[in-house]
Short mmCIF file of C-alpha atoms and ligand atoms in Angstrom, two decimals:
data_model
loop_
_atom_site.label_atom_id
_atom_site.label_comp_id
_atom_site.label_asym_id
_atom_site.label_seq_id
_atom_site.Cartn_x
_atom_site.Cartn_y
_atom_site.Cartn_z
CA MET R 1 0.00 0.00 0.00
CA PRO R 2 1.57 3.34 -1.00
CA LYS R 3 2.06 5.92 1.71
CA VAL R 4 -0.63 8.57 1.77
CA ASN R 5 0.76 12.06 2.07
CA TYR R 6 -1.22 13.05 5.12
CA ARG R 7 1.20 15.84 5.95
CA ASN R 8 0.35 17.60 2.71
CA GLN R 9 -3.32 17.12 3.43
CA ALA R 10 -2.86 18.62 6.89
CA ARG R 11 -1.06 21.57 5.31
CA GLU R 12 -3.99 22.14 2.95
CA TYR R 13 -6.54 21.98 5.76
CA LEU R 14 -4.50 24.42 7.82
CA LYS R 15 -4.31 26.84 4.89
CA ARG R 16 -8.07 26.72 4.46
CA ALA R 17 -8.68 27.13 8.18
CA LYS R 18 -6.46 30.21 8.25
CA ALA R 19 -8.28 31.70 5.27
CA GLU R 20 -11.60 31.16 7.06
CA LEU R 21 -10.25 32.80 10.23
CA GLU R 22 -8.93 35.77 8.25
CA THR R 23 -12.40 36.65 6.94
CA GLY R 24 -13.11 37.82 10.49
CA GLU R 25 -16.69 36.64 10.14
CA ASP R 26 -18.05 34.80 13.16
CA HIS R 27 -20.30 32.51 11.18
CA ARG R 28 -17.27 31.21 9.24
CA LEU R 29 -15.50 30.06 12.45
CA ARG R 30 -17.19 26.69 12.26
CA TYR R 31 -15.62 26.04 8.86
CA ALA R 32 -12.22 26.96 10.23
CA ALA R 33 -12.83 24.54 13.11
CA LEU R 34 -13.80 21.74 10.74
CA ASP R 35 -10.64 22.23 8.69
CA LEU R 36 -8.56 22.23 11.87
CA ARG R 37 -10.14 18.98 13.00
CA PHE R 38 -9.35 17.46 9.63
CA ALA R 39 -5.77 18.68 9.98
CA ILE R 40 -5.46 16.99 13.39
CA GLU R 41 -6.86 13.78 11.96
CA ALA R 42 -4.45 13.85 9.02
CA LEU R 43 -1.50 14.35 11.37
CA THR R 44 -2.62 11.44 13.52
CA TYR R 45 -2.88 9.15 10.50
CA ASP R 46 0.50 10.34 9.36
CA ARG R 47 1.89 9.38 12.76
CA ALA R 48 0.23 5.98 12.47
CA GLN R 49 2.01 5.38 9.16
CA ALA R 50 5.32 5.56 10.98
CA TYR R 51 4.17 2.69 13.18
CA LYS R 52 2.56 0.74 10.38
CA ASN R 53 4.44 -2.49 11.00
CA GLU R 54 3.30 -2.51 14.60
CA LEU R 55 -0.38 -2.07 13.82
CA LEU R 56 -2.85 -4.67 12.65
CA PRO R 57 -4.51 -3.84 9.31
CA SER R 58 -7.91 -3.60 11.00
CA GLU R 59 -6.59 -1.04 13.46
CA TYR R 60 -4.61 0.78 10.83
CA GLU R 61 -7.42 1.09 8.33
CA THR R 62 -10.46 1.77 10.42
CA TRP R 63 -9.55 3.38 13.70
CA GLN R 64 -10.54 6.89 14.58
CA PRO R 65 -7.80 9.36 15.45
CA ARG R 66 -8.37 9.27 19.16
CA LYS R 67 -8.43 5.46 19.34
CA LEU R 68 -5.46 5.25 17.03
CA LEU R 69 -3.41 7.55 19.19
CA ALA R 70 -4.36 5.60 22.29
CA LEU R 71 -3.07 2.48 20.56
CA LEU R 72 0.14 4.22 19.51
CA LEU R 73 0.65 5.12 23.14
CA GLU R 74 0.13 1.50 24.13
CA ILE R 75 2.91 0.45 21.78
CA ASP R 76 5.24 3.30 22.53
CA PRO R 77 4.81 5.39 25.67
CA MET R 78 6.98 8.02 24.02
CA ALA R 79 4.61 8.36 21.07
CA ASP R 80 2.98 11.44 22.49
CA LYS R 81 6.22 13.19 23.26
CA GLY R 82 8.19 15.26 20.84
CA GLY R 83 11.71 14.00 20.34
CA SER R 84 14.84 15.84 19.47
CA LEU R 85 17.90 14.58 17.69
CA ALA R 86 21.47 15.76 17.83
CA VAL R 87 24.63 14.29 16.36
CA GLY R 88 28.28 14.92 17.02
CA VAL R 89 31.67 13.31 16.50
CA GLU R 90 33.06 11.39 19.45
CA GLU R 91 36.58 12.37 20.35
CA THR R 92 36.96 9.87 23.13
CA GLU R 93 35.20 6.59 22.62
CA GLY R 94 32.04 6.31 24.63
CA GLU R 95 32.13 9.93 25.74
CA PRO R 96 29.56 12.39 24.45
CA ALA R 97 30.88 14.43 21.55
CA PRO R 98 32.06 17.92 22.54
CA GLU R 99 29.88 19.50 19.88
CA MET R 100 26.42 18.30 19.12
CA VAL R 101 24.55 19.58 16.10
CA PRO R 102 20.82 19.57 16.68
CA PHE R 103 18.63 18.35 13.86
CA GLY R 104 15.70 20.13 15.35
CA SER R 105 12.94 18.88 17.51
CA GLU R 106 9.80 17.13 16.58
CA THR R 107 6.53 18.47 17.79
CA VAL R 108 3.74 15.96 17.66
CA PHE R 109 0.30 16.14 19.08
CA ASP R 110 0.40 14.58 22.46
CA LEU R 111 -2.68 12.64 23.43
CA ARG R 112 -3.74 15.11 26.06
CA LEU R 113 -3.37 18.07 23.76
CA LEU R 114 -5.00 16.25 20.88
CA LYS R 115 -8.02 15.43 22.98
CA LYS R 116 -8.19 18.93 24.41
CA HIS R 117 -8.03 20.70 21.05
CA TYR R 118 -10.10 18.17 19.15
CA ASP R 119 -12.91 18.16 21.72
CA ALA R 120 -12.80 21.89 22.35
CA ILE R 121 -13.29 22.83 18.73
CA GLY R 122 -15.77 19.99 18.35
CA ASN R 123 -17.93 21.54 21.07
CA PHE R 124 -18.44 24.58 18.90
CA LEU R 125 -19.60 22.49 15.97
CA HIS R 126 -23.04 21.81 17.36
CA VAL R 127 -26.05 24.02 17.87
CA PRO R 128 -25.96 24.85 21.62
CA THR R 129 -28.10 22.44 23.60
CA LEU R 130 -31.12 23.80 25.48
CA ALA R 131 -29.16 23.83 28.73
CA GLN R 132 -26.20 25.62 27.13
CA ALA R 133 -28.46 28.16 25.45
CA GLU R 134 -30.11 28.98 28.75
CA LYS R 135 -26.76 29.54 30.46
CA ALA R 136 -25.46 31.74 27.63
CA PRO R 137 -23.79 30.13 24.63
CA PRO R 138 -19.99 30.36 24.31
CA PRO R 139 -19.02 33.73 22.86
CA PRO R 140 -17.48 33.75 19.36
CA GLU R 141 -14.30 35.45 20.65
CA LYS R 142 -13.57 32.39 22.73
CA PHE R 143 -14.10 30.16 19.73
CA ARG R 144 -11.86 32.38 17.59
CA GLN R 145 -9.12 32.34 20.21
CA ARG R 146 -9.25 28.55 20.47
CA CYS R 147 -9.10 28.14 16.70
CA GLY R 148 -6.08 30.45 16.62
CA GLU R 149 -4.28 28.36 19.26
CA VAL R 150 -4.96 25.13 17.41
CA ALA R 151 -3.85 26.63 14.09
CA ASP R 152 -0.56 27.76 15.70
CA TYR R 153 0.04 24.30 17.09
CA VAL R 154 -0.71 22.54 13.82
CA GLY R 155 1.66 25.00 12.10
CA LYS R 156 4.40 24.12 14.61
CA VAL R 157 3.95 20.40 14.04
CA LEU R 158 4.10 20.90 10.28
CA ALA R 159 7.20 23.10 10.49
CA SER R 160 9.09 20.52 12.54
CA PRO R 161 12.21 19.39 10.60
CA VAL R 162 12.39 15.99 12.21
CA TRP R 163 9.31 14.00 11.57
CA ASN R 164 8.14 10.61 12.67
CA ILE R 165 11.30 9.29 14.19
CA THR R 166 10.70 6.03 15.96
CA PHE R 167 13.35 4.50 18.15
CA GLY R 168 13.81 1.55 20.39
CA SER R 169 13.29 -2.13 19.99
CA PHE R 170 9.96 -3.83 20.00
CA ALA R 171 8.91 -6.76 22.03
CA THR R 172 6.03 -8.75 20.61
CA MET R 173 4.29 -11.84 21.82
CA GLU R 174 0.98 -13.61 22.01
CA CYS R 175 -1.01 -13.18 25.20
CA GLU R 176 -0.79 -16.43 27.17
CA LYS R 177 -4.37 -16.01 28.26
CA CYS R 178 -6.31 -14.96 25.17
CA GLY R 179 -3.84 -15.22 22.29
CA ALA R 180 -4.07 -11.55 21.27
CA LYS R 181 -0.91 -9.95 19.96
CA ILE R 182 0.77 -7.66 22.48
CA ARG R 183 3.34 -5.14 21.35
CA ARG R 184 5.53 -3.03 23.54
CA ARG R 185 8.47 -0.83 22.83
CA MET R 186 11.28 -1.22 25.35
CA PRO R 187 11.86 2.19 26.91
CA HIS R 188 15.39 3.54 26.51
CA GLY R 189 17.83 2.71 29.25
CA GLN R 190 15.33 0.56 31.06
CA LYS R 191 15.76 -3.13 31.81
CA THR R 192 12.17 -3.84 32.64
CA ALA R 193 8.85 -2.57 31.44
CA SER R 194 5.27 -3.52 31.99
CA ALA R 195 2.80 -4.34 29.27
CA ALA R 196 -0.88 -5.07 29.19
CA CYS R 197 -2.99 -7.11 26.80
CA PHE R 198 -5.38 -4.92 24.85
CA GLU R 199 -8.01 -7.68 24.78
CA CYS R 200 -8.10 -9.35 28.20
CA GLU R 201 -6.08 -6.81 30.23
CA ALA R 202 -3.67 -9.41 31.59
CA THR R 203 -0.47 -7.66 32.61
CA TYR R 204 3.12 -8.70 31.99
CA THR R 205 6.55 -7.73 33.13
CA ILE R 206 9.09 -7.64 30.31
CA THR R 207 12.76 -7.97 31.12
CA ASP R 208 15.56 -7.16 28.72
CA ARG R 209 17.98 -10.11 28.75
CA GLY R 210 20.42 -8.50 26.31
CA ASN R 211 21.27 -9.33 22.70
CA GLY R 212 17.76 -8.45 21.61
CA LYS R 213 16.21 -11.09 23.86
CA VAL R 214 13.33 -10.20 26.10
CA GLU R 215 11.55 -12.30 28.65
CA TRP R 216 7.82 -12.01 29.24
CA LYS R 217 6.31 -12.96 32.53
CA MET R 218 2.61 -12.77 33.23
CA ASP R 219 1.95 -10.90 36.47
CA MET R 220 0.56 -13.60 38.75
CA VAL R 221 0.10 -13.78 42.48
CA ASP R 222 -0.23 -16.79 44.80
CA VAL R 223 -3.25 -16.68 47.07
CA ARG R 224 -3.93 -19.19 49.80
CA CYS R 225 -7.44 -20.44 50.58
CA GLY R 226 -8.92 -18.49 53.50
CA ASN R 227 -10.01 -21.69 55.27
CA GLN R 228 -7.60 -22.26 58.22
CA ASP R 229 -7.78 -26.02 57.71
CA CYS R 230 -7.09 -25.88 54.00
CA ASP R 231 -3.77 -24.95 52.44
CA LYS R 232 -4.72 -24.90 48.76
CA VAL R 233 -2.85 -22.13 46.93
CA ILE R 234 -4.09 -20.76 43.62
CA HIS R 235 -2.30 -18.56 41.08
CA ILE R 236 -4.32 -15.67 39.76
CA LEU R 237 -3.64 -12.69 37.55
CA LYS R 238 -2.48 -9.65 39.46
CA LYS R 239 -5.34 -7.61 38.00
CA GLU R 240 -7.84 -10.12 39.47
CA LEU R 241 -6.59 -9.45 42.99
CA LYS R 242 -9.16 -6.83 43.83
CA PRO R 243 -11.95 -6.47 46.37
CA GLY R 244 -15.13 -8.23 45.36
CA SER R 245 -13.62 -10.96 43.20
CA HIS R 246 -13.97 -14.50 44.48
CA TRP R 247 -13.16 -18.12 43.76
CA VAL R 248 -14.43 -21.45 44.96
CA CYS R 249 -11.69 -23.60 46.47
CA GLU R 250 -11.40 -26.89 44.59
CA VAL R 251 -10.18 -28.71 47.70
CA CYS R 252 -12.54 -27.59 50.50
CA HIS R 253 -15.25 -26.20 48.15
CA GLY R 254 -15.56 -23.07 50.28
CA LYS R 255 -15.92 -19.67 48.68
CA ASN R 256 -13.14 -17.11 49.10
CA VAL R 257 -14.01 -13.47 48.63
CA ILE R 258 -11.21 -10.96 48.23
CA ALA R 259 -11.73 -7.93 50.43
CA LEU R 260 -9.68 -5.03 51.68
CA SER R 261 -9.00 -5.24 55.39
CA ILE R 262 -7.13 -3.25 57.99
CA ARG R 263 -5.64 -4.89 61.05
CA HIS R 264 -4.92 -2.48 63.83
CA GLU R 265 -1.97 -2.91 66.14
CA PRO R 266 -1.87 -0.56 69.15
CA SER R 267 1.38 1.32 69.82
CA GLU R 268 3.77 -0.10 72.46
CA GLN R 269 3.14 2.94 74.70
CA ALA R 270 -0.58 2.29 74.69
CA ALA R 271 0.02 -1.40 75.40
CA SER R 272 2.37 -0.76 78.40
CA ALA R 273 0.04 1.90 79.89
CA SER R 274 -2.82 -0.56 80.28
ZN1 ZN P 1 -4.95 -11.34 26.55
ZN1 ZN P 2 -9.82 -24.50 50.51
#
């Protein structure tokens, strides 16, 4: 599949949005907002193209920007952060080069900002509800200001010289519980990372064993049957260890309910005073 030039599309949408804003007419603000939303969507899809090999075709082809970005974050916790690159010549091996030439920094929409901008301009794209109309609808100046902020940000992202750099090594495996594919980028300089299955929410601890080898371990806990006369131990997923969940012991057939409890121990002073 050829790469779609979403960046060019975003540029076009931004140009149109700016032209709409420049008319100074309040009733044209909604068209500016629509173009800005399209620009945000195009940038998100462009970002997804950089991670194409890590996405399933179904996710890649059909997901909405917000879901897509959430998935990108799942794969790479750094996906919502801008990165910057610098290179330099090492004079002493292993030591940082005395002079580093920056390539520039990459500004990408971070998830929080994406949601904020996308939702905020989206709110203006509906006729005010009865409740909103009674309270006083949002003034057009506010809408204009918001559109201006979003346009500036989109412009910054588009002007960024370094685009769609992706670093780090991927760890991929099939969920032991449900078989879904789990992907996780190993964070830089970290030996362990945690990952969660998108489907069944089982959690894993990934350990870097060197030479590109990673070890996956499902987060399990051992829990002993609550019956004093029974010592059956079961292994459950860490995420299942929460108040309200229960299991029936296969040895004594009693029911164990997980609950939060506090055991109070009086201070030594209080104990010696009595
Ligand atoms: Zn799973
Ligand atoms: Zn038991």
